[in-house]
Amino acid sequence: MATSDLALFLGQLVRRPHQVVALAPSSRFLCAEMVAEIDPGAGPVIELGAGTGNITQAILGRGVAPENLHSIEMNPDFCDRLRARFPGLNVHKMSAGDVGELPVEKAQAVVSGLPLLSMPVALQRDILSGSFARLAPGGTYVQFTYGPKPPVTRAVREELGLDWRVSGKIWWNLPPARVYRFYRASPETGA
Ligand SMILES: C[S@@+](CC[C@H](N)C(=O)[O-])C[C@H]1O[C@@H](n2cnc3c(N)ncnc32)[C@H](O)[C@@H]1O
C-alpha cells in the first residue's frame, strides 16, 4: 500500500471515526482470505466499504475484470482515490444500505469491509437483504470481524435464513480478525 493511501486512511479515521472504525487498512493476509473463493468466471462481484482499496486490489488480483467489480463507498475522498487507483472500476458513492438498488444481477459474492457490528440493526438488515437480492443462488456474503461473535446479528440471520462458515484467526492484521461467509441455508426457496 502506498504511503499516501495510508495517510489518507488515517486522516479519514480522525475525521470520520464512526465510519472508518479500524486502526489500519486490512492486511494482505486478511485480504487474501476475504477473496480466496472468488472465481473470475463466476459472475460479478460487489464490494462494500472499499476504503483506499486493499480488498479491491485483492479481488482484481483474482482475475476479476474491473468492469465486473462494483465497489460501494460513502466517503467521497476514498471514492476519488479508488477511481484514480483502479481505472475501469465501477465506483458507487453511496451508502451500502442501498446495495439492493445496484444494477447488478447474479453476483457471485458480496465482499464487505464495513464496520457491520457498529451499525444499527435496521441498517444491517438493509445491507444484508439488499446484498442477497443481488446475489446469485448459492452466492456468499463475505465479512471480516475483529470480535468473537458472528458479525451479523442473530435477528437478521434468522429473518434471512442465513448460515455461515468461518475462517481461522488471521493474526497478521491490526487487530487480528476472522472471515465469515454467510449463505442462504435454502437458496432454491429464497428462505
Ligand atoms: C474498516 S474501513 C475498511 C476499508 C477497506 N475495505 C479495508 O479493508 O482496508 C470501513 C470502510 O467502510 C466505509 N463505510 C462505512 N459505513 C458505510 C456505509 N454505510 N456505506 C458505505 N461505506 C461505508 C468507510 O468509509 C470505510 O472506508
Tab-separated table of C-alpha atoms and ligand atoms in Angstrom:
chain	number	residue	atom	x	y	z
A	1	MET	CA	0.000	0.000	0.000
A	2	ALA	CA	1.303	3.443	-0.934
A	3	THR	CA	2.267	5.800	1.915
A	4	SER	CA	-0.206	8.352	0.529
A	5	ASP	CA	-3.041	5.780	0.839
A	6	LEU	CA	-2.128	5.097	4.472
A	7	ALA	CA	-2.025	8.848	5.169
A	8	LEU	CA	-5.460	9.270	3.551
A	9	PHE	CA	-6.867	6.362	5.591
A	10	LEU	CA	-5.513	7.690	8.892
A	11	GLY	CA	-6.685	11.234	8.083
A	12	GLN	CA	-10.220	9.974	7.416
A	13	LEU	CA	-10.081	7.824	10.577
A	14	VAL	CA	-9.504	11.010	12.585
A	15	ARG	CA	-12.217	12.971	10.720
A	16	ARG	CA	-14.852	10.196	10.489
A	17	PRO	CA	-14.075	7.613	13.216
A	18	HIS	CA	-17.647	6.258	13.268
A	19	GLN	CA	-17.491	5.394	9.562
A	20	VAL	CA	-13.945	4.071	9.258
A	21	VAL	CA	-13.860	2.121	12.570
A	22	ALA	CA	-10.500	0.387	12.004
A	23	LEU	CA	-6.986	1.075	13.255
A	24	ALA	CA	-5.481	0.384	9.830
A	25	PRO	CA	-6.431	-0.859	6.362
A	26	SER	CA	-6.840	-4.637	6.050
A	27	SER	CA	-3.529	-6.512	5.787
A	28	ARG	CA	-2.643	-8.554	2.691
A	29	PHE	CA	-3.187	-11.705	4.765
A	30	LEU	CA	-6.737	-10.700	5.667
A	31	CYS	CA	-7.404	-9.557	2.078
A	32	ALA	CA	-6.186	-12.928	0.754
A	33	GLU	CA	-8.660	-14.794	2.961
A	34	MET	CA	-11.503	-12.433	2.006
A	35	VAL	CA	-11.074	-13.197	-1.716
A	36	ALA	CA	-9.908	-16.843	-1.536
A	37	GLU	CA	-13.115	-18.229	-3.105
A	38	ILE	CA	-13.556	-15.583	-5.824
A	39	ASP	CA	-13.628	-17.135	-9.322
A	40	PRO	CA	-13.145	-14.707	-12.234
A	41	GLY	CA	-15.525	-16.789	-14.378
A	42	ALA	CA	-18.369	-16.965	-11.860
A	43	GLY	CA	-20.024	-13.578	-12.358
A	44	PRO	CA	-19.774	-10.055	-10.993
A	45	VAL	CA	-18.532	-9.146	-7.517
A	46	ILE	CA	-19.844	-6.381	-5.246
A	47	GLU	CA	-17.596	-4.770	-2.636
A	48	LEU	CA	-18.907	-2.740	0.320
A	49	GLY	CA	-16.851	-0.131	2.200
A	50	ALA	CA	-13.868	-0.196	-0.169
A	51	GLY	CA	-11.854	2.486	1.664
A	52	THR	CA	-8.476	3.040	-0.024
A	53	GLY	CA	-8.794	-0.236	-1.943
A	54	ASN	CA	-6.756	-3.007	-0.301
A	55	ILE	CA	-9.555	-5.567	-0.690
A	56	THR	CA	-10.404	-4.107	-4.114
A	57	GLN	CA	-6.863	-4.853	-5.258
A	58	ALA	CA	-7.070	-8.404	-3.927
A	59	ILE	CA	-10.362	-9.038	-5.773
A	60	LEU	CA	-8.851	-7.746	-9.019
A	61	GLY	CA	-5.792	-9.876	-8.286
A	62	ARG	CA	-8.016	-12.974	-8.559
A	63	GLY	CA	-8.503	-12.091	-12.233
A	64	VAL	CA	-11.855	-10.303	-11.946
A	65	ALA	CA	-12.096	-7.634	-14.668
A	66	PRO	CA	-12.567	-4.085	-13.249
A	67	GLU	CA	-15.878	-3.746	-15.108
A	68	ASN	CA	-17.149	-6.839	-13.255
A	69	LEU	CA	-16.399	-5.341	-9.844
A	70	HIS	CA	-18.780	-2.831	-8.226
A	71	SER	CA	-17.280	-1.060	-5.207
A	72	ILE	CA	-19.563	0.919	-2.897
A	73	GLU	CA	-18.015	3.571	-0.663
A	74	MET	CA	-19.766	6.521	1.009
A	75	ASN	CA	-16.651	8.631	1.692
A	76	PRO	CA	-16.018	10.995	-1.275
A	77	ASP	CA	-12.246	11.224	-0.675
A	78	PHE	CA	-11.934	7.433	-0.715
A	79	CYS	CA	-14.044	7.313	-3.917
A	80	ASP	CA	-11.663	9.754	-5.626
A	81	ARG	CA	-8.704	7.596	-4.603
A	82	LEU	CA	-10.379	4.393	-5.828
A	83	ARG	CA	-11.126	5.938	-9.240
A	84	ALA	CA	-7.521	7.112	-9.575
A	85	ARG	CA	-6.048	3.813	-8.411
A	86	PHE	CA	-8.250	1.398	-10.420
A	87	PRO	CA	-9.179	2.610	-13.944
A	88	GLY	CA	-12.354	0.929	-15.215
A	89	LEU	CA	-13.613	0.001	-11.730
A	90	ASN	CA	-17.301	0.754	-11.046
A	91	VAL	CA	-17.105	3.074	-8.017
A	92	HIS	CA	-20.506	3.879	-6.462
A	93	LYS	CA	-20.517	6.798	-3.996
A	94	MET	CA	-23.486	5.746	-1.898
A	95	SER	CA	-24.495	4.050	1.338
A	96	ALA	CA	-24.161	0.281	1.462
A	97	GLY	CA	-27.724	0.319	2.818
A	98	ASP	CA	-28.832	0.916	-0.790
A	99	VAL	CA	-26.879	-2.020	-2.266
A	100	GLY	CA	-30.181	-3.642	-3.289
A	101	GLU	CA	-30.603	-0.876	-5.900
A	102	LEU	CA	-27.340	-1.603	-7.731
A	103	PRO	CA	-27.845	-2.565	-11.399
A	104	VAL	CA	-26.049	-5.896	-10.895
A	105	GLU	CA	-27.591	-9.340	-11.458
A	106	LYS	CA	-26.415	-12.709	-10.120
A	107	ALA	CA	-23.318	-11.555	-8.269
A	108	GLN	CA	-21.111	-14.433	-7.105
A	109	ALA	CA	-20.129	-12.656	-3.869
A	110	VAL	CA	-20.550	-9.505	-1.817
A	111	VAL	CA	-17.225	-8.742	-0.104
A	112	SER	CA	-17.638	-6.356	2.807
A	113	GLY	CA	-15.089	-4.231	4.636
A	114	LEU	CA	-17.897	-2.441	6.502
A	115	PRO	CA	-17.863	-1.974	10.281
A	116	LEU	CA	-21.074	-4.013	10.394
A	117	LEU	CA	-21.216	-4.685	14.125
A	118	SER	CA	-21.136	-0.985	14.971
A	119	MET	CA	-24.142	-0.279	12.713
A	120	PRO	CA	-27.812	-0.112	13.788
A	121	VAL	CA	-29.767	-3.332	13.189
A	122	ALA	CA	-32.040	-1.594	10.643
A	123	LEU	CA	-29.021	-0.655	8.508
A	124	GLN	CA	-27.554	-4.165	8.856
A	125	ARG	CA	-30.895	-5.570	7.674
A	126	ASP	CA	-30.908	-3.273	4.609
A	127	ILE	CA	-27.308	-4.221	3.776
A	128	LEU	CA	-27.854	-7.971	4.124
A	129	SER	CA	-31.268	-8.154	2.451
A	130	GLY	CA	-30.090	-5.879	-0.376
A	131	SER	CA	-26.945	-7.965	-0.844
A	132	PHE	CA	-28.860	-11.240	-1.078
A	133	ALA	CA	-31.240	-9.618	-3.594
A	134	ARG	CA	-28.222	-9.022	-5.845
A	135	LEU	CA	-26.512	-12.399	-5.245
A	136	ALA	CA	-26.987	-15.459	-7.453
A	137	PRO	CA	-28.454	-18.556	-5.726
A	138	GLY	CA	-25.616	-20.036	-3.668
A	139	GLY	CA	-23.749	-16.699	-3.591
A	140	THR	CA	-21.932	-15.634	-0.436
A	141	TYR	CA	-21.688	-12.500	1.683
A	142	VAL	CA	-18.094	-12.265	2.974
A	143	GLN	CA	-17.407	-10.174	6.079
A	144	PHE	CA	-14.443	-9.864	8.430
A	145	THR	CA	-14.775	-9.144	12.103
A	146	TYR	CA	-12.382	-8.487	14.980
A	147	GLY	CA	-14.755	-9.866	17.633
A	148	PRO	CA	-15.580	-13.385	18.857
A	149	LYS	CA	-19.173	-13.499	17.512
A	150	PRO	CA	-20.700	-13.615	14.011
A	151	PRO	CA	-20.729	-10.042	12.635
A	152	VAL	CA	-24.394	-10.272	11.532
A	153	THR	CA	-26.858	-10.103	14.434
A	154	ARG	CA	-28.974	-13.177	15.172
A	155	ALA	CA	-32.250	-11.392	14.296
A	156	VAL	CA	-31.070	-10.560	10.766
A	157	ARG	CA	-29.567	-14.038	10.275
A	158	GLU	CA	-32.842	-15.667	11.255
A	159	GLU	CA	-35.009	-13.331	9.147
A	160	LEU	CA	-32.939	-14.066	6.032
A	161	GLY	CA	-32.321	-17.761	6.784
A	162	LEU	CA	-28.545	-17.389	6.831
A	163	ASP	CA	-25.940	-19.961	7.782
A	164	TRP	CA	-22.175	-19.378	7.814
A	165	ARG	CA	-18.645	-20.743	7.606
A	166	VAL	CA	-15.796	-19.058	9.481
A	167	SER	CA	-12.020	-18.951	8.854
A	168	GLY	CA	-9.277	-19.439	11.382
A	169	LYS	CA	-7.911	-16.335	13.090
A	170	ILE	CA	-5.744	-14.130	10.892
A	171	TRP	CA	-3.085	-12.903	13.310
A	172	TRP	CA	-1.207	-10.722	10.804
A	173	ASN	CA	-3.778	-7.958	10.866
A	174	LEU	CA	-4.321	-4.990	13.166
A	175	PRO	CA	-6.263	-6.154	15.115
A	176	PRO	CA	-6.386	-9.911	14.332
A	177	ALA	CA	-9.599	-10.890	12.520
A	178	ARG	CA	-11.726	-13.758	11.228
A	179	VAL	CA	-13.599	-14.005	7.944
A	180	TYR	CA	-17.243	-15.152	7.883
A	181	ARG	CA	-19.002	-16.410	4.743
A	182	PHE	CA	-22.787	-16.140	5.017
A	183	TYR	CA	-25.079	-18.005	2.643
A	184	ARG	CA	-28.767	-18.873	2.401
A	185	ALA	CA	-29.450	-22.173	4.126
A	186	SER	CA	-32.097	-22.902	1.401
A	187	PRO	CA	-31.088	-20.869	-1.670
A	188	GLU	CA	-33.614	-22.536	-4.003
A	189	THR	CA	-36.566	-21.384	-1.880
A	190	GLY	CA	-35.096	-17.958	-1.086
A	191	ALA	CA	-35.938	-18.699	2.579
B	1	LIG	C1	-12.862	-0.557	8.225
B	1	LIG	S1	-12.826	0.503	6.784
B	1	LIG	C2	-12.380	-0.741	5.585
B	1	LIG	C3	-11.631	-0.195	4.398
B	1	LIG	C4	-11.060	-1.267	3.443
B	1	LIG	N1	-12.113	-2.078	2.835
B	1	LIG	C5	-10.097	-2.178	4.165
B	1	LIG	O1	-10.490	-3.319	4.495
B	1	LIG	O2	-8.961	-1.776	4.404
B	1	LIG	C6	-14.585	0.735	6.570
B	1	LIG	C7	-14.995	1.460	5.298
B	1	LIG	O3	-16.424	1.438	5.183
B	1	LIG	C8	-16.891	2.714	4.764
B	1	LIG	N2	-18.306	2.819	5.216
B	1	LIG	C9	-18.757	2.901	6.498
B	1	LIG	N3	-20.098	2.933	6.526
B	1	LIG	C10	-20.513	2.851	5.224
B	1	LIG	C11	-21.789	2.808	4.589
B	1	LIG	N4	-22.934	2.869	5.296
B	1	LIG	N5	-21.844	2.740	3.241
B	1	LIG	C12	-20.699	2.677	2.502
B	1	LIG	N6	-19.456	2.709	3.037
B	1	LIG	C13	-19.358	2.789	4.385
B	1	LIG	C14	-15.939	3.696	5.429
B	1	LIG	O4	-15.950	4.944	4.777
B	1	LIG	C15	-14.609	2.942	5.288
B	1	LIG	O5	-13.994	3.237	4.061
